[in-house]
Amino acid sequence: MIEHDHPVAAGQQAPDADRDGRLRTIVRARTGRPGAIAEAAARRIRPDSLVGPSGKLMVIAADHPARGSLRAGSDAMAMADRADLLDRMLIALSRPGVNGVLGTADLLEDLLLLGALDRKVVVGSMNRGGLAGTCFEIDDRFTGYNAETIDRMGFEMGKMLLRIDPEDPATVATMEACATAVSQLAARQRVALVEPFISHKVDGRVRNDLSTDAVVRSVAVAAGLGTTSAYTWLKLPVVDDDPEGMERVLAASTLPAVLLGGEVPDDPDAAFRQWEKVLRLPTAMGLVVGRTLLYPPDGDVAGAVDTAVSLL
């Protein structure tokens, strides 16, 4: 059994000595006993439910780096320092009401070795092949977790991104891969968390269409993927082009939906107010937020997380 340091105390930034100790714990395991990762997964205490006492799910997301997307706010390389990211993740996961985490294998395994995933809903990120800013971004191949590994590791969910570009034929391959993953996860009674967008190339870069009509269309497509929708949840953006936009978005399906945080907003308070309103809708089951909470403008990770949790 790997000896590990305790996660960062609630609300505290990690001292350098604690950070060094955590890094040594991880490196010792990865170099001397990589089987410790599977052992840590096997002894992880799984959550009793996909939702917390509030009846909602609060997930901290950090699967962005594997897509080459390191920006948070004005800092283009904010997520490039893994030790700093782990510090922020440990603070966020220690806060009351946070009951989930989303990441790729490298990050989740670091957190497993640090003993930080007990009783958390663990969501493995599956398709990371559509690297940000590349000419092949829409061809979003499954280069991360697969259904078999998510099941073997004892994780609760697998997350996939489905960007639908009406003018890019590579879209259909991603759709097929997502449909297969939905079916394979359902066969193992694991939840598929599908994040759909209608997307377009603008000046050579993929841009997601966040108009209400586009998001409604993406929901309709995503809800029908796979051989069953029994274990499918949706991860959806909050639209603001229409006062009743989110009512229309969530009315497009009966599937449980969580709201995504997206980029670090210029006005976090406005984003919080918007989330609070949408979370009152019947199928809105929680939040999946990353950079907005991990890299708040004032640097107070604990405060940003607590504010988000209070909305639930």
CSV table of N, CA and C in Angstrom, one decimal, residues 37-194:
chain,number,residue,atom,x,y,z
A,37,ILE,N,-1.3,1.9,-8.8
A,37,ILE,CA,-2.5,2.6,-9.3
A,37,ILE,C,-3.7,1.7,-9.3
A,38,ALA,N,-3.6,0.5,-9.9
A,38,ALA,CA,-4.7,-0.4,-9.9
A,38,ALA,C,-5.1,-0.8,-8.5
A,39,GLU,N,-4.1,-0.9,-7.6
A,39,GLU,CA,-4.5,-1.2,-6.2
A,39,GLU,C,-5.2,-0.1,-5.5
A,40,ALA,N,-4.8,1.1,-5.8
A,40,ALA,CA,-5.6,2.3,-5.3
A,40,ALA,C,-7.0,2.4,-5.8
A,41,ALA,N,-7.2,2.0,-7.1
A,41,ALA,CA,-8.5,2.0,-7.6
A,41,ALA,C,-9.4,0.9,-7.0
A,42,ALA,N,-8.8,-0.2,-6.7
A,42,ALA,CA,-9.5,-1.3,-6.1
A,42,ALA,C,-10.0,-1.0,-4.7
A,43,ARG,N,-9.2,-0.3,-4.0
A,43,ARG,CA,-9.6,0.0,-2.6
A,43,ARG,C,-10.3,1.3,-2.4
A,44,ARG,N,-10.5,2.1,-3.5
A,44,ARG,CA,-11.3,3.3,-3.4
A,44,ARG,C,-12.7,3.1,-2.9
A,45,ILE,N,-13.1,3.9,-2.0
A,45,ILE,CA,-14.5,3.8,-1.5
A,45,ILE,C,-15.4,4.5,-2.5
A,46,ARG,N,-16.3,3.7,-3.1
A,46,ARG,CA,-17.2,4.3,-4.1
A,46,ARG,C,-18.4,5.1,-3.5
A,47,PRO,N,-18.9,6.0,-4.2
A,47,PRO,CA,-20.1,6.8,-3.7
A,47,PRO,C,-21.3,5.9,-3.6
A,48,ASP,N,-22.2,6.3,-2.7
A,48,ASP,CA,-23.5,5.6,-2.6
A,48,ASP,C,-24.4,5.9,-3.7
A,49,SER,N,-24.2,7.1,-4.3
A,49,SER,CA,-25.2,7.6,-5.3
A,49,SER,C,-24.5,8.5,-6.2
A,50,LEU,N,-25.0,8.7,-7.4
A,50,LEU,CA,-24.5,9.7,-8.4
A,50,LEU,C,-24.8,11.1,-8.0
A,51,VAL,N,-25.6,11.3,-7.0
A,51,VAL,CA,-25.9,12.7,-6.6
A,51,VAL,C,-25.7,12.8,-5.1
A,52,GLY,N,-25.4,14.0,-4.6
A,52,GLY,CA,-25.1,14.2,-3.2
A,52,GLY,C,-26.4,14.4,-2.4
A,53,PRO,N,-26.3,14.9,-1.2
A,53,PRO,CA,-27.5,15.2,-0.3
A,53,PRO,C,-28.4,16.2,-0.9
A,54,SER,N,-27.9,17.1,-1.7
A,54,SER,CA,-28.8,18.1,-2.4
A,54,SER,C,-29.6,17.5,-3.5
A,55,GLY,N,-29.3,16.2,-3.9
A,55,GLY,CA,-30.0,15.6,-5.1
A,55,GLY,C,-29.3,16.1,-6.4
A,56,LYS,N,-28.2,16.7,-6.3
A,56,LYS,CA,-27.5,17.2,-7.5
A,56,LYS,C,-26.0,16.7,-7.5
A,57,LEU,N,-25.4,16.8,-8.6
A,57,LEU,CA,-24.0,16.3,-8.8
A,57,LEU,C,-23.1,17.5,-9.0
A,58,MET,N,-22.0,17.6,-8.3
A,58,MET,CA,-21.1,18.7,-8.4
A,58,MET,C,-19.7,18.1,-8.8
A,59,VAL,N,-19.3,18.3,-10.0
A,59,VAL,CA,-18.1,17.7,-10.6
A,59,VAL,C,-17.0,18.8,-10.9
A,60,ILE,N,-15.8,18.5,-10.4
A,60,ILE,CA,-14.7,19.4,-10.8
A,60,ILE,C,-14.0,18.7,-12.0
A,61,ALA,N,-13.9,19.5,-13.1
A,61,ALA,CA,-13.4,19.0,-14.4
A,61,ALA,C,-12.0,19.5,-14.6
A,62,ALA,N,-11.1,18.6,-15.1
A,62,ALA,CA,-9.7,19.0,-15.4
A,62,ALA,C,-9.2,18.1,-16.5
A,63,ASP,N,-10.0,17.8,-17.6
A,63,ASP,CA,-9.5,17.0,-18.7
A,63,ASP,C,-9.0,17.8,-19.9
A,64,HIS,N,-8.9,19.2,-19.7
A,64,HIS,CA,-8.5,20.1,-20.8
A,64,HIS,C,-7.1,19.9,-21.3
A,65,PRO,N,-6.1,19.6,-20.4
A,65,PRO,CA,-4.7,19.6,-20.9
A,65,PRO,C,-4.5,18.5,-22.0
A,66,ALA,N,-5.2,17.4,-21.9
A,66,ALA,CA,-5.0,16.3,-22.8
A,66,ALA,C,-5.5,16.6,-24.2
A,67,ARG,N,-6.2,17.7,-24.3
A,67,ARG,CA,-6.6,18.2,-25.7
A,67,ARG,C,-5.7,19.3,-26.1
A,68,GLY,N,-4.7,19.6,-25.3
A,68,GLY,CA,-3.7,20.7,-25.6
A,68,GLY,C,-4.3,22.0,-25.3
A,69,SER,N,-5.4,22.1,-24.5
A,69,SER,CA,-6.1,23.3,-24.2
A,69,SER,C,-5.7,23.7,-22.7
A,70,LEU,N,-4.8,24.6,-22.6
A,70,LEU,CA,-4.1,24.9,-21.3
A,70,LEU,C,-4.6,26.3,-20.8
A,71,ARG,N,-5.3,27.0,-21.6
A,71,ARG,CA,-5.7,28.4,-21.2
A,71,ARG,C,-6.7,28.5,-20.1
A,72,ALA,N,-6.6,29.4,-19.2
A,72,ALA,CA,-7.6,29.8,-18.2
A,72,ALA,C,-7.6,31.3,-18.1
A,73,GLY,N,-8.7,31.9,-18.5
A,73,GLY,CA,-8.7,33.4,-18.5
A,73,GLY,C,-7.7,33.9,-19.5
A,74,SER,N,-6.9,34.9,-19.0
A,74,SER,CA,-5.9,35.5,-19.9
A,74,SER,C,-4.6,34.8,-19.9
A,75,ASP,N,-4.4,33.7,-19.1
A,75,ASP,CA,-3.2,33.0,-19.0
A,75,ASP,C,-3.2,31.8,-20.0
A,76,ALA,N,-2.5,31.8,-21.0
A,76,ALA,CA,-2.5,30.8,-22.1
A,76,ALA,C,-1.9,29.5,-21.6
A,77,MET,N,-1.1,29.5,-20.5
A,77,MET,CA,-0.5,28.3,-20.1
A,77,MET,C,-0.8,28.0,-18.6
A,78,ALA,N,-2.0,28.4,-18.2
A,78,ALA,CA,-2.4,28.3,-16.8
A,78,ALA,C,-2.4,26.8,-16.3
A,79,MET,N,-2.8,25.9,-17.2
A,79,MET,CA,-3.0,24.5,-16.7
A,79,MET,C,-1.7,23.7,-17.1
A,80,ALA,N,-0.6,24.3,-17.4
A,80,ALA,CA,0.6,23.6,-17.9
A,80,ALA,C,1.4,23.0,-16.7
A,81,ASP,N,1.2,23.6,-15.5
A,81,ASP,CA,1.9,23.1,-14.3
A,81,ASP,C,1.1,22.1,-13.6
A,82,ARG,N,1.5,20.8,-13.7
A,82,ARG,CA,0.7,19.7,-13.2
A,82,ARG,C,0.6,19.8,-11.6
A,83,ALA,N,1.7,20.1,-11.0
A,83,ALA,CA,1.7,20.2,-9.5
A,83,ALA,C,0.8,21.3,-9.0
A,84,ASP,N,0.7,22.4,-9.7
A,84,ASP,CA,-0.2,23.5,-9.4
A,84,ASP,C,-1.6,23.1,-9.6
A,85,LEU,N,-1.9,22.4,-10.7
A,85,LEU,CA,-3.2,21.9,-11.0
A,85,LEU,C,-3.7,20.9,-10.0
A,86,LEU,N,-2.8,20.0,-9.5
A,86,LEU,CA,-3.1,19.1,-8.5
A,86,LEU,C,-3.5,19.8,-7.2
A,87,ASP,N,-2.7,20.8,-6.8
A,87,ASP,CA,-3.0,21.6,-5.6
A,87,ASP,C,-4.4,22.1,-5.7
A,88,ARG,N,-4.7,22.7,-6.8
A,88,ARG,CA,-6.1,23.3,-7.0
A,88,ARG,C,-7.2,22.2,-6.9
A,89,MET,N,-6.9,21.1,-7.6
A,89,MET,CA,-7.9,20.0,-7.6
A,89,MET,C,-8.1,19.5,-6.1
A,90,LEU,N,-7.0,19.3,-5.4
A,90,LEU,CA,-7.2,18.8,-4.0
A,90,LEU,C,-8.0,19.8,-3.1
A,91,ILE,N,-7.7,21.1,-3.3
A,91,ILE,CA,-8.6,22.0,-2.6
A,91,ILE,C,-10.0,21.9,-3.0
A,92,ALA,N,-10.3,21.9,-4.3
A,92,ALA,CA,-11.7,21.8,-4.7
A,92,ALA,C,-12.4,20.5,-4.3
A,93,LEU,N,-11.7,19.4,-4.4
A,93,LEU,CA,-12.3,18.1,-4.0
A,93,LEU,C,-12.5,18.0,-2.5
A,94,SER,N,-11.8,18.8,-1.7
A,94,SER,CA,-11.9,18.8,-0.2
A,94,SER,C,-13.2,19.6,0.3
A,95,ARG,N,-13.7,20.4,-0.6
A,95,ARG,CA,-14.8,21.3,-0.2
A,95,ARG,C,-16.1,20.5,0.0
A,96,PRO,N,-16.9,20.8,1.0
A,96,PRO,CA,-18.2,20.1,1.2
A,96,PRO,C,-19.1,20.3,0.0
A,97,GLY,N,-19.8,19.2,-0.4
A,97,GLY,CA,-20.7,19.3,-1.5
A,97,GLY,C,-20.1,19.0,-2.8
A,98,VAL,N,-18.8,18.9,-2.9
A,98,VAL,CA,-18.2,18.4,-4.2
A,98,VAL,C,-18.1,16.9,-4.2
A,99,ASN,N,-18.9,16.3,-5.1
A,99,ASN,CA,-19.0,14.9,-5.1
A,99,ASN,C,-18.6,14.2,-6.4
A,100,GLY,N,-17.8,14.9,-7.2
A,100,GLY,CA,-17.3,14.3,-8.4
A,100,GLY,C,-16.1,14.9,-9.0
A,101,VAL,N,-15.4,14.2,-9.9
A,101,VAL,CA,-14.2,14.6,-10.6
A,101,VAL,C,-14.2,14.1,-12.0
A,102,LEU,N,-13.7,14.9,-13.0
A,102,LEU,CA,-13.6,14.5,-14.3
A,102,LEU,C,-12.2,14.7,-14.8
A,103,GLY,N,-11.6,13.6,-15.4
A,103,GLY,CA,-10.2,13.8,-15.9
A,103,GLY,C,-9.8,12.6,-16.8
A,104,THR,N,-8.6,12.8,-17.3
A,104,THR,CA,-8.0,11.7,-18.1
A,104,THR,C,-7.2,10.8,-17.2
A,105,ALA,N,-6.7,9.7,-17.7
A,105,ALA,CA,-6.1,8.7,-16.9
A,105,ALA,C,-4.9,9.3,-16.1
A,106,ASP,N,-4.1,10.1,-16.7
A,106,ASP,CA,-2.9,10.6,-15.9
A,106,ASP,C,-3.3,11.4,-14.7
A,107,LEU,N,-4.3,12.3,-14.8
A,107,LEU,CA,-4.7,13.1,-13.7
A,107,LEU,C,-5.4,12.2,-12.6
A,108,LEU,N,-6.4,11.4,-13.1
A,108,LEU,CA,-7.1,10.6,-12.1
A,108,LEU,C,-6.2,9.6,-11.4
A,109,GLU,N,-5.2,9.1,-12.0
A,109,GLU,CA,-4.3,8.2,-11.4
A,109,GLU,C,-3.4,8.9,-10.3
A,110,ASP,N,-3.0,10.2,-10.6
A,110,ASP,CA,-2.3,11.0,-9.6
A,110,ASP,C,-3.2,11.1,-8.4
A,111,LEU,N,-4.5,11.5,-8.6
A,111,LEU,CA,-5.4,11.7,-7.5
A,111,LEU,C,-5.7,10.4,-6.7
A,112,LEU,N,-5.7,9.2,-7.5
A,112,LEU,CA,-5.9,7.9,-6.8
A,112,LEU,C,-4.7,7.7,-5.9
A,113,LEU,N,-3.5,7.9,-6.4
A,113,LEU,CA,-2.3,7.7,-5.6
A,113,LEU,C,-2.2,8.6,-4.3
A,114,LEU,N,-2.9,9.8,-4.4
A,114,LEU,CA,-2.9,10.7,-3.3
A,114,LEU,C,-4.1,10.4,-2.4
A,115,GLY,N,-4.9,9.4,-2.7
A,115,GLY,CA,-6.1,9.1,-1.9
A,115,GLY,C,-7.2,10.1,-1.8
A,116,ALA,N,-7.4,10.8,-3.0
A,116,ALA,CA,-8.3,11.9,-3.0
A,116,ALA,C,-9.7,11.6,-3.6
A,117,LEU,N,-9.9,10.3,-4.0
A,117,LEU,CA,-11.1,10.0,-4.8
A,117,LEU,C,-12.1,9.2,-4.0
A,118,ASP,N,-11.9,8.9,-2.8
A,118,ASP,CA,-12.9,8.2,-2.0
A,118,ASP,C,-14.3,8.9,-2.0
A,119,ARG,N,-15.3,8.1,-2.3
A,119,ARG,CA,-16.7,8.6,-2.2
A,119,ARG,C,-17.0,9.7,-3.3
A,120,LYS,N,-16.1,9.8,-4.3
A,120,LYS,CA,-16.4,10.7,-5.4
A,120,LYS,C,-16.9,10.0,-6.6
A,121,VAL,N,-17.8,10.6,-7.3
A,121,VAL,CA,-18.2,10.1,-8.6
A,121,VAL,C,-17.1,10.4,-9.6
A,122,VAL,N,-16.4,9.3,-10.1
A,122,VAL,CA,-15.3,9.5,-11.0
A,122,VAL,C,-15.7,9.3,-12.4
A,123,VAL,N,-15.4,10.3,-13.2
A,123,VAL,CA,-15.8,10.4,-14.6
A,123,VAL,C,-14.5,10.3,-15.5
A,124,GLY,N,-14.3,9.3,-16.2
A,124,GLY,CA,-13.1,9.1,-17.1
A,124,GLY,C,-13.4,9.8,-18.4
A,125,SER,N,-12.5,10.6,-18.9
A,125,SER,CA,-12.6,11.3,-20.2
A,125,SER,C,-12.1,10.4,-21.3
A,126,MET,N,-12.9,10.3,-22.3
A,126,MET,CA,-12.7,9.2,-23.3
A,126,MET,C,-12.1,9.7,-24.6
A,127,ASN,N,-12.7,10.7,-25.3
A,127,ASN,CA,-12.2,11.1,-26.6
A,127,ASN,C,-11.4,12.4,-26.5
A,128,ARG,N,-10.1,12.4,-26.7
A,128,ARG,CA,-9.3,13.5,-26.6
A,128,ARG,C,-8.5,13.7,-27.8
A,129,GLY,N,-8.8,13.1,-28.9
A,129,GLY,CA,-8.0,13.1,-30.1
A,129,GLY,C,-8.2,14.4,-30.9
A,130,GLY,N,-9.3,15.1,-30.7
A,130,GLY,CA,-9.5,16.3,-31.5
A,130,GLY,C,-8.8,17.5,-30.9
A,131,LEU,N,-7.5,17.5,-31.0
A,131,LEU,CA,-6.6,18.5,-30.4
A,131,LEU,C,-7.0,19.9,-30.8
A,132,ALA,N,-7.0,20.8,-29.8
A,132,ALA,CA,-7.4,22.2,-30.0
A,132,ALA,C,-6.5,22.9,-31.0
A,133,GLY,N,-7.2,23.5,-32.0
A,133,GLY,CA,-6.5,24.3,-33.0
A,133,GLY,C,-5.9,23.5,-34.1
A,134,THR,N,-6.2,22.2,-34.2
A,134,THR,CA,-5.6,21.4,-35.3
A,134,THR,C,-6.6,21.3,-36.5
A,135,CYS,N,-6.0,20.9,-37.6
A,135,CYS,CA,-6.9,20.8,-38.8
A,135,CYS,C,-7.8,19.6,-38.7
A,136,PHE,N,-7.5,18.6,-37.7
A,136,PHE,CA,-8.3,17.4,-37.6
A,136,PHE,C,-9.1,17.5,-36.3
A,137,GLU,N,-9.4,18.7,-35.8
A,137,GLU,CA,-10.1,18.8,-34.5
A,137,GLU,C,-11.4,18.1,-34.4
A,138,ILE,N,-12.2,18.1,-35.5
A,138,ILE,CA,-13.5,17.5,-35.5
A,138,ILE,C,-13.4,16.0,-35.5
A,139,ASP,N,-12.4,15.4,-36.0
A,139,ASP,CA,-12.2,14.0,-36.0
A,139,ASP,C,-11.7,13.6,-34.6
A,140,ASP,N,-12.6,13.5,-33.7
A,140,ASP,CA,-12.3,13.5,-32.3
A,140,ASP,C,-12.3,12.0,-31.8
A,141,ARG,N,-11.1,11.4,-32.1
A,141,ARG,CA,-11.0,10.0,-31.8
A,141,ARG,C,-10.8,9.7,-30.3
A,142,PHE,N,-11.1,8.4,-30.0
A,142,PHE,CA,-11.1,8.0,-28.6
A,142,PHE,C,-9.7,7.6,-28.3
A,143,THR,N,-8.9,8.5,-27.7
A,143,THR,CA,-7.6,8.3,-27.3
A,143,THR,C,-7.4,8.2,-25.8
A,144,GLY,N,-8.5,8.3,-25.0
A,144,GLY,CA,-8.4,8.2,-23.6
A,144,GLY,C,-9.0,6.9,-23.1
A,145,TYR,N,-9.9,7.0,-22.1
A,145,TYR,CA,-10.5,5.9,-21.5
A,145,TYR,C,-11.4,5.2,-22.5
A,146,ASN,N,-11.6,3.9,-22.3
A,146,ASN,CA,-12.7,3.1,-23.0
A,146,ASN,C,-13.6,2.5,-21.9
A,147,ALA,N,-14.7,2.0,-22.4
A,147,ALA,CA,-15.7,1.5,-21.5
A,147,ALA,C,-15.2,0.3,-20.6
A,148,GLU,N,-14.4,-0.5,-21.2
A,148,GLU,CA,-13.8,-1.7,-20.4
A,148,GLU,C,-13.0,-1.2,-19.3
A,149,THR,N,-12.1,-0.2,-19.5
A,149,THR,CA,-11.2,0.3,-18.5
A,149,THR,C,-12.0,1.0,-17.4
A,150,ILE,N,-13.0,1.9,-17.8
A,150,ILE,CA,-13.8,2.6,-16.8
A,150,ILE,C,-14.5,1.6,-15.9
A,151,ASP,N,-14.9,0.5,-16.4
A,151,ASP,CA,-15.6,-0.6,-15.6
A,151,ASP,C,-14.6,-1.2,-14.7
A,152,ARG,N,-13.4,-1.6,-15.3
A,152,ARG,CA,-12.4,-2.3,-14.5
A,152,ARG,C,-11.8,-1.4,-13.4
A,153,MET,N,-11.7,-0.1,-13.6
A,153,MET,CA,-11.2,0.8,-12.5
A,153,MET,C,-12.3,1.1,-11.5
A,154,GLY,N,-13.5,0.7,-11.8
A,154,GLY,CA,-14.6,1.0,-10.8
A,154,GLY,C,-15.1,2.4,-10.9
A,155,PHE,N,-14.9,3.1,-12.0
A,155,PHE,CA,-15.4,4.5,-12.1
A,155,PHE,C,-16.8,4.5,-12.5
A,156,GLU,N,-17.5,5.6,-12.2
A,156,GLU,CA,-18.9,5.6,-12.4
A,156,GLU,C,-19.4,6.1,-13.7
A,157,MET,N,-18.6,6.9,-14.4
A,157,MET,CA,-19.1,7.5,-15.7
A,157,MET,C,-17.9,7.6,-16.7
A,158,GLY,N,-18.3,7.6,-18.0
A,158,GLY,CA,-17.4,8.0,-19.0
A,158,GLY,C,-17.9,9.2,-19.8
A,159,LYS,N,-17.0,10.1,-20.0
A,159,LYS,CA,-17.5,11.4,-20.7
A,159,LYS,C,-16.9,11.4,-22.1
A,160,MET,N,-17.7,11.9,-23.0
A,160,MET,CA,-17.3,12.1,-24.4
A,160,MET,C,-17.8,13.4,-25.0
A,161,LEU,N,-17.0,14.0,-25.9
A,161,LEU,CA,-17.4,15.2,-26.5
A,161,LEU,C,-17.8,14.9,-28.0
A,162,LEU,N,-19.0,15.4,-28.3
A,162,LEU,CA,-19.5,15.2,-29.7
A,162,LEU,C,-19.7,16.6,-30.3
A,163,ARG,N,-18.8,17.0,-31.2
A,163,ARG,CA,-18.9,18.2,-32.0
A,163,ARG,C,-19.4,17.9,-33.4
A,164,ILE,N,-20.5,18.4,-33.8
A,164,ILE,CA,-21.2,18.1,-35.0
A,164,ILE,C,-21.0,19.3,-36.0
A,165,ASP,N,-20.1,19.2,-37.0
A,165,ASP,CA,-19.9,20.2,-38.0
A,165,ASP,C,-20.6,19.8,-39.3
A,166,PRO,N,-21.7,20.4,-39.6
A,166,PRO,CA,-22.4,20.0,-40.8
A,166,PRO,C,-21.6,20.0,-42.1
A,167,GLU,N,-20.5,20.7,-42.1
A,167,GLU,CA,-19.7,20.8,-43.3
A,167,GLU,C,-18.4,19.9,-43.3
A,168,ASP,N,-18.2,19.2,-42.2
A,168,ASP,CA,-17.0,18.4,-42.1
A,168,ASP,C,-17.4,16.9,-42.0
A,169,PRO,N,-17.1,16.1,-43.1
A,169,PRO,CA,-17.5,14.7,-43.1
A,169,PRO,C,-16.8,13.9,-42.0
A,170,ALA,N,-15.8,14.4,-41.3
A,170,ALA,CA,-15.2,13.6,-40.2
A,170,ALA,C,-16.1,13.5,-39.0
A,171,THR,N,-17.2,14.4,-39.0
A,171,THR,CA,-18.1,14.3,-37.9
A,171,THR,C,-18.8,12.9,-37.7
A,172,VAL,N,-19.1,12.3,-38.8
A,172,VAL,CA,-19.8,11.0,-38.7
A,172,VAL,C,-19.0,10.0,-38.0
A,173,ALA,N,-17.7,10.0,-38.2
A,173,ALA,CA,-16.9,9.0,-37.5
A,173,ALA,C,-16.9,9.2,-36.0
A,174,THR,N,-16.9,10.5,-35.6
A,174,THR,CA,-17.0,10.8,-34.2
A,174,THR,C,-18.3,10.4,-33.6
A,175,MET,N,-19.4,10.6,-34.4
A,175,MET,CA,-20.7,10.2,-33.9
A,175,MET,C,-20.8,8.7,-33.7
A,176,GLU,N,-20.2,8.0,-34.7
A,176,GLU,CA,-20.3,6.5,-34.6
A,176,GLU,C,-19.5,6.0,-33.4
A,177,ALA,N,-18.3,6.6,-33.1
A,177,ALA,CA,-17.5,6.2,-32.0
A,177,ALA,C,-18.2,6.5,-30.7
A,178,CYS,N,-18.9,7.7,-30.6
A,178,CYS,CA,-19.6,8.0,-29.4
A,178,CYS,C,-20.8,7.1,-29.2
A,179,ALA,N,-21.5,6.8,-30.3
A,179,ALA,CA,-22.7,5.8,-30.1
A,179,ALA,C,-22.2,4.5,-29.6
A,180,THR,N,-21.0,4.0,-30.1
A,180,THR,CA,-20.5,2.7,-29.7
A,180,THR,C,-20.1,2.8,-28.2
A,181,ALA,N,-19.5,3.9,-27.8
A,181,ALA,CA,-19.1,4.1,-26.4
A,181,ALA,C,-20.3,4.1,-25.5
A,182,VAL,N,-21.4,4.8,-25.9
A,182,VAL,CA,-22.6,4.8,-25.1
A,182,VAL,C,-23.2,3.4,-24.9
A,183,SER,N,-23.2,2.6,-26.0
A,183,SER,CA,-23.7,1.2,-25.9
A,183,SER,C,-22.8,0.4,-25.0
A,184,GLN,N,-21.5,0.5,-25.1
A,184,GLN,CA,-20.6,-0.3,-24.3
A,184,GLN,C,-20.6,0.1,-22.9
A,185,LEU,N,-20.7,1.4,-22.5
A,185,LEU,CA,-20.9,1.8,-21.1
A,185,LEU,C,-22.2,1.2,-20.5
A,186,ALA,N,-23.3,1.4,-21.3
A,186,ALA,CA,-24.6,0.9,-20.8
A,186,ALA,C,-24.5,-0.6,-20.5
A,187,ALA,N,-23.9,-1.4,-21.4
A,187,ALA,CA,-23.8,-2.8,-21.2
A,187,ALA,C,-23.1,-3.2,-19.9
A,188,ARG,N,-22.3,-2.2,-19.4
A,188,ARG,CA,-21.6,-2.4,-18.1
A,188,ARG,C,-22.2,-1.6,-17.0
A,189,GLN,N,-23.4,-1.1,-17.2
A,189,GLN,CA,-24.2,-0.3,-16.3
A,189,GLN,C,-23.3,0.9,-15.8
A,190,ARG,N,-22.6,1.5,-16.7
A,190,ARG,CA,-21.9,2.8,-16.4
A,190,ARG,C,-22.5,3.9,-17.2
A,191,VAL,N,-22.5,5.1,-16.6
A,191,VAL,CA,-23.2,6.2,-17.2
A,191,VAL,C,-22.3,6.8,-18.3
A,192,ALA,N,-22.9,7.1,-19.5
A,192,ALA,CA,-22.2,7.9,-20.5
A,192,ALA,C,-22.6,9.3,-20.4
A,193,LEU,N,-21.6,10.2,-20.2
A,193,LEU,CA,-21.9,11.6,-20.1
A,193,LEU,C,-21.5,12.2,-21.4
A,194,VAL,N,-22.5,12.6,-22.2
A,194,VAL,CA,-22.3,13.1,-23.6
A,194,VAL,C,-22.4,14.6,-23.6
